mmCIF file of C-alpha atoms in Angstrom:
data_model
loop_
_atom_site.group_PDB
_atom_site.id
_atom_site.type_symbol
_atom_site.label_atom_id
_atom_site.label_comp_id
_atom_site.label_asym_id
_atom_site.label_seq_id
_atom_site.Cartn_x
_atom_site.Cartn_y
_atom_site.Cartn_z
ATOM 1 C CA UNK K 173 -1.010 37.528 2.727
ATOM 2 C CA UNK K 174 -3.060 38.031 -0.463
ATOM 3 C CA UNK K 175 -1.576 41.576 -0.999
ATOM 4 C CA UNK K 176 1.934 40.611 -0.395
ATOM 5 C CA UNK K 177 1.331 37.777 -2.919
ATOM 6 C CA UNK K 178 -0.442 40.061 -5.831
ATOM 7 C CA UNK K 179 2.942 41.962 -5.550
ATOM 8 C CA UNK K 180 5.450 39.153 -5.273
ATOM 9 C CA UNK K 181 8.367 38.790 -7.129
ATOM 10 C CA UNK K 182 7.499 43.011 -7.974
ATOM 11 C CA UNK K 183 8.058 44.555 -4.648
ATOM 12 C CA UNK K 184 6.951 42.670 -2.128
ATOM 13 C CA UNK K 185 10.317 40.981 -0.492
ATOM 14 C CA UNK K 186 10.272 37.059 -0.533
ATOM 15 C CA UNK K 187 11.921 36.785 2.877
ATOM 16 C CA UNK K 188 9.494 39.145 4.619
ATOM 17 C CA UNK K 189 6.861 37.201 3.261
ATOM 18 C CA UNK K 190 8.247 33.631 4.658
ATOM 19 C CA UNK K 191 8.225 35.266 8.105
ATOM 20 C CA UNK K 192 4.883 35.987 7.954
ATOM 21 C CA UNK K 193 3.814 32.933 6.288
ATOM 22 C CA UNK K 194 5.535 31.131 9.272
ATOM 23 C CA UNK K 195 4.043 33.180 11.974
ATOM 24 C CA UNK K 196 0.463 33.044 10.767
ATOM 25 C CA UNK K 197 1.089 29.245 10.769
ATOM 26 C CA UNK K 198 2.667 28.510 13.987
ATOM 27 C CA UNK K 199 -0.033 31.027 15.999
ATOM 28 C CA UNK K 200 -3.205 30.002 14.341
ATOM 29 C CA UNK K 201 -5.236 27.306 15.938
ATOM 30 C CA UNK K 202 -5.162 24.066 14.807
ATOM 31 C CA UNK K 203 -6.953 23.510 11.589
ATOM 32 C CA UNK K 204 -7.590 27.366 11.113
ATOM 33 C CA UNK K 205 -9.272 28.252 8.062
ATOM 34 C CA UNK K 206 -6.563 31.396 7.843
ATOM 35 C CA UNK K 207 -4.241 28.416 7.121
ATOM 36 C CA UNK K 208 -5.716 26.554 4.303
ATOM 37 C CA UNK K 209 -6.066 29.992 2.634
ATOM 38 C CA UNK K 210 -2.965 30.678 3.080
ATOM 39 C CA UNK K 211 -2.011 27.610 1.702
ATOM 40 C CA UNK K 212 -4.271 27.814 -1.255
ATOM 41 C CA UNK K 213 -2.692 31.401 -2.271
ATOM 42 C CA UNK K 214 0.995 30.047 -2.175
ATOM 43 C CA UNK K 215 0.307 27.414 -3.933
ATOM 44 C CA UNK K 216 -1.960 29.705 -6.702
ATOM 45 C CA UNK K 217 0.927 32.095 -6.899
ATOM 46 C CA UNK K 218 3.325 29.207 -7.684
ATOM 47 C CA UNK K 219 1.051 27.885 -10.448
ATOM 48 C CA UNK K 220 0.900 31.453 -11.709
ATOM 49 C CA UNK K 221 4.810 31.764 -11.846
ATOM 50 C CA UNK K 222 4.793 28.574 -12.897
ATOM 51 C CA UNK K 223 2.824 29.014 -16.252
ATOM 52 C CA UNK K 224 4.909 31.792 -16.804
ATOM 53 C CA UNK K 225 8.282 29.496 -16.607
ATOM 54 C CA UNK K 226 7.362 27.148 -19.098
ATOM 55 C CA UNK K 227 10.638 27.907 -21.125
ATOM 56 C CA UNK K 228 12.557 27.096 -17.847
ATOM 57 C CA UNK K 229 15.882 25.462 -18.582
ATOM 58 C CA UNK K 230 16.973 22.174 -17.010
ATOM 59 C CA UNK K 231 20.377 23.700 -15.889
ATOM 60 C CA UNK K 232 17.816 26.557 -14.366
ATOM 61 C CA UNK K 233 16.152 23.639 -11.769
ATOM 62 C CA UNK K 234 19.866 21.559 -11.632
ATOM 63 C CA UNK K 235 20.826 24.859 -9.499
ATOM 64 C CA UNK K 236 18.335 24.604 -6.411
ATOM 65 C CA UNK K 237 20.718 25.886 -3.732
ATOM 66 C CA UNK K 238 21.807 29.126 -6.182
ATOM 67 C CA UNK K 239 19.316 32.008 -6.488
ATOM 68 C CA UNK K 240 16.142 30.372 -7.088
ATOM 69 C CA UNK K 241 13.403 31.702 -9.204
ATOM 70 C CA UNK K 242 10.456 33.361 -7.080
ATOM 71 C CA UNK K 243 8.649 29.658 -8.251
ATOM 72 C CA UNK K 244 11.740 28.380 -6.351
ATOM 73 C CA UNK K 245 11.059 30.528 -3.390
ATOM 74 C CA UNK K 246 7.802 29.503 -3.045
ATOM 75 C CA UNK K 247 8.305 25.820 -3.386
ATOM 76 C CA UNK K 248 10.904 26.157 -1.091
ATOM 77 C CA UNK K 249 8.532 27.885 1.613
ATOM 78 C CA UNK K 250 5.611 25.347 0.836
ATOM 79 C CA UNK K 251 8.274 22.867 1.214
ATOM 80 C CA UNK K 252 8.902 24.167 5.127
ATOM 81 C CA UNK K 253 5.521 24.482 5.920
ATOM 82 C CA UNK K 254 5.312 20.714 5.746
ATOM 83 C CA UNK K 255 7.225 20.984 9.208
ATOM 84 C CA UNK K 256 5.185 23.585 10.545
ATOM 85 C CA UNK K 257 1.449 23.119 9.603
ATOM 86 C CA UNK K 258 -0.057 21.048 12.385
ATOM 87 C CA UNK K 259 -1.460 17.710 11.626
ATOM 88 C CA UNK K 260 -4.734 18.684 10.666
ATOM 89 C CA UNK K 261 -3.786 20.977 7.468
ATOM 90 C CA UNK K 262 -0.801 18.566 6.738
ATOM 91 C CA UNK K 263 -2.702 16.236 4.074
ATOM 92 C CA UNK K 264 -4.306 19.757 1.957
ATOM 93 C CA UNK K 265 -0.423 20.563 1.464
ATOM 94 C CA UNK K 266 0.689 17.287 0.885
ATOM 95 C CA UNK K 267 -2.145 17.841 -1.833
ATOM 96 C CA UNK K 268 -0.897 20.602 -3.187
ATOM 97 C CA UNK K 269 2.307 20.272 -3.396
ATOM 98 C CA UNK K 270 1.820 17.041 -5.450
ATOM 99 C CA UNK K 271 0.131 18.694 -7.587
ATOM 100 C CA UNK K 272 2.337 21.513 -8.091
ATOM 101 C CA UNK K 273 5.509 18.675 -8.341
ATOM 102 C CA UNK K 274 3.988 16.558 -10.888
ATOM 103 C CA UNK K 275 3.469 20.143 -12.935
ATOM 104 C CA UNK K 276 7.284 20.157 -12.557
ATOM 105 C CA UNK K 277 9.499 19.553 -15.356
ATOM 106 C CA UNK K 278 11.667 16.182 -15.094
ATOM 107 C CA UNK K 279 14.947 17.652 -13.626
ATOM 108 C CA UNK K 280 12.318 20.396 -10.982
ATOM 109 C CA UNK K 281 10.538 17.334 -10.349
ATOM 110 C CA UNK K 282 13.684 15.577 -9.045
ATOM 111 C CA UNK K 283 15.258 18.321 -7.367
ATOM 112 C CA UNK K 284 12.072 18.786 -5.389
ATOM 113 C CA UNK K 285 11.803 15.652 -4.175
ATOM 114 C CA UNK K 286 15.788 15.427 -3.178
ATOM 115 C CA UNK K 287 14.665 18.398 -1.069
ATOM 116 C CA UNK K 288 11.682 16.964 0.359
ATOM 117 C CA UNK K 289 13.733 13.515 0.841
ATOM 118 C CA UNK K 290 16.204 15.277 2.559
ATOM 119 C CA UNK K 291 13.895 16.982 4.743
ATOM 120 C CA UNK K 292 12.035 14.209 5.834
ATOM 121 C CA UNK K 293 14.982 12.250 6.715
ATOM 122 C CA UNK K 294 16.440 15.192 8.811
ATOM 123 C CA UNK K 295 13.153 14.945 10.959
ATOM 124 C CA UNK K 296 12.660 13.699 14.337
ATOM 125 C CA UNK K 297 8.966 14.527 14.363
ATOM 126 C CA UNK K 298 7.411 11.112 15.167
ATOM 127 C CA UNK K 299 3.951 12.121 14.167
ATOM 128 C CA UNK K 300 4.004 13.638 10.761
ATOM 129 C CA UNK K 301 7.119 11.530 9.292
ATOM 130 C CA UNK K 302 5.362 8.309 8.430
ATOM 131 C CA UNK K 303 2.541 10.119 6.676
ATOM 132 C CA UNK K 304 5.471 11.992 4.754
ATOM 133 C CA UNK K 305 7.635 9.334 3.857
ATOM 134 C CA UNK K 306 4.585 7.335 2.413
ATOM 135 C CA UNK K 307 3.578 10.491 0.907
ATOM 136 C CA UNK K 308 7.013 11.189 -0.813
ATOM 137 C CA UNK K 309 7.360 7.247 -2.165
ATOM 138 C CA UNK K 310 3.346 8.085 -4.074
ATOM 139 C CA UNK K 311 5.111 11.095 -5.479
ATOM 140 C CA UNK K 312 8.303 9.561 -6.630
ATOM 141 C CA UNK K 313 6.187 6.893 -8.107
ATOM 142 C CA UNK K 314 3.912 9.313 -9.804
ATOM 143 C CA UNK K 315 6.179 11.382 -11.302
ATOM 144 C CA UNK K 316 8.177 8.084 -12.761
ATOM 145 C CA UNK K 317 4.576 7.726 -14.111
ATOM 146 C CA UNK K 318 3.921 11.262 -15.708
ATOM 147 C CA UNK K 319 7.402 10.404 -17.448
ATOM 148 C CA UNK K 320 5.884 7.214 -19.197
ATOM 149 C CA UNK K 321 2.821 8.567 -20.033
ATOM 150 C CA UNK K 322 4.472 12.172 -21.996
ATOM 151 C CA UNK K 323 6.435 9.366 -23.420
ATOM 152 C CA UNK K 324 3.046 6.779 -24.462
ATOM 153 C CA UNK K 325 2.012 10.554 -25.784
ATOM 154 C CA UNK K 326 4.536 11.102 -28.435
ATOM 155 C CA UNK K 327 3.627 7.617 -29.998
ATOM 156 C CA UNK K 328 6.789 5.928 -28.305
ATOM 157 C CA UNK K 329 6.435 2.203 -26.359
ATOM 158 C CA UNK K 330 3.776 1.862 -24.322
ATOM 159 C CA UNK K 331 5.833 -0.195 -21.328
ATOM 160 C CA UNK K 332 8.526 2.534 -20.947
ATOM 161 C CA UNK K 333 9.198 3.014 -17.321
ATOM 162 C CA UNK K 334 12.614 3.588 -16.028
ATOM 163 C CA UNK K 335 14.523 0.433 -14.269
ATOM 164 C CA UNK K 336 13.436 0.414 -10.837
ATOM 165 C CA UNK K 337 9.583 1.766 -10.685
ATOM 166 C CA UNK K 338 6.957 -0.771 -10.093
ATOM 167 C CA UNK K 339 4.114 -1.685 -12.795
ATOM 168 C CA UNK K 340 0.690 -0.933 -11.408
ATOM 169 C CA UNK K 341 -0.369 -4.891 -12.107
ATOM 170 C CA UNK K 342 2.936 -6.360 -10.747
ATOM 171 C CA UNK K 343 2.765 -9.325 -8.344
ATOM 172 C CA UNK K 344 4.989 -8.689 -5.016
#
């Protein structure tokens, strides 16, 4: 896995690498270390690509489904293992991939999360889905947060949220 990733986007092929991704994750044992490494080096290639992609384009992230970026890829696959990591790994990716979203900028952060909102609501997997769908509304809410505070940043008003996110002190 680490050798495939040292040479990825280069020469190592991106749907190769998904395969075996997938297989060391469905034939594994339950909470195998083998899985949180692998875990751990998809999601530190993704911050590597990542850093590199800082003069990404929005149109670039408003075409997901067209031929993704090898960040893309990778989200994409990290994405899918949310389905196939058993329940034991699920919260370190969860992890992760916030962390890697929130990086995101504005329009990648949004397309993500249409993804992941489609893919959780395309699942019948009783076990995992209401940890994911709580997950995914802490993310949405986060990343309407890391909008309001680049904007605080720049010297703009404080109380800028978009319509529709919930203040931190509001009363239900």
């Amino acid at each position: 896995m680490q050798r495939s990733l040292e040479e990825y986007p280069g020469i190592t092929p991106f749907e190769g690498m998904a395969s075996g991704v997938a297989a060391l994750v469905r034939h594994l044992p339950a909470g195998s270390p083998a899985t949180y490494y692998c875990i751990h080096c998809l999601v530190d290639k993704a911050n590597n690509i990542l850093g590199d992609l800082t003069t990404l384009k929005d149109d670039d992230w408003k075409n997901w489904q067209g031929r993704p970026e090898p960040c893309k890829k990778i989200l994409e696959l990290l994405l899918r293992l949310t389905s196939l990591v058993d329940i034991q790994v699920l919260p370190a990716l969860m992890k992760s991939l916030a962390q890697l979203i929130i990086q995101l900028p504005k329009t990648g952060q949004i397309m993500v999360l249409n993804e992941l909102y489609a893919q959780v609501a395309e699942s019948d997997d009783v076990t995992r889905k209401p940890a994911l769908v709580s997950w995914l509304q802490s993310l949405s809410y986060l990343s309407s947060q890391a909008k309001t505070e680049v904007l605080t940043s720049r010297g703009r008003k404080e109380n800028s949220a978009s319509p529709g996110t919930i203040e931190p002190n509001a009363r239900l």
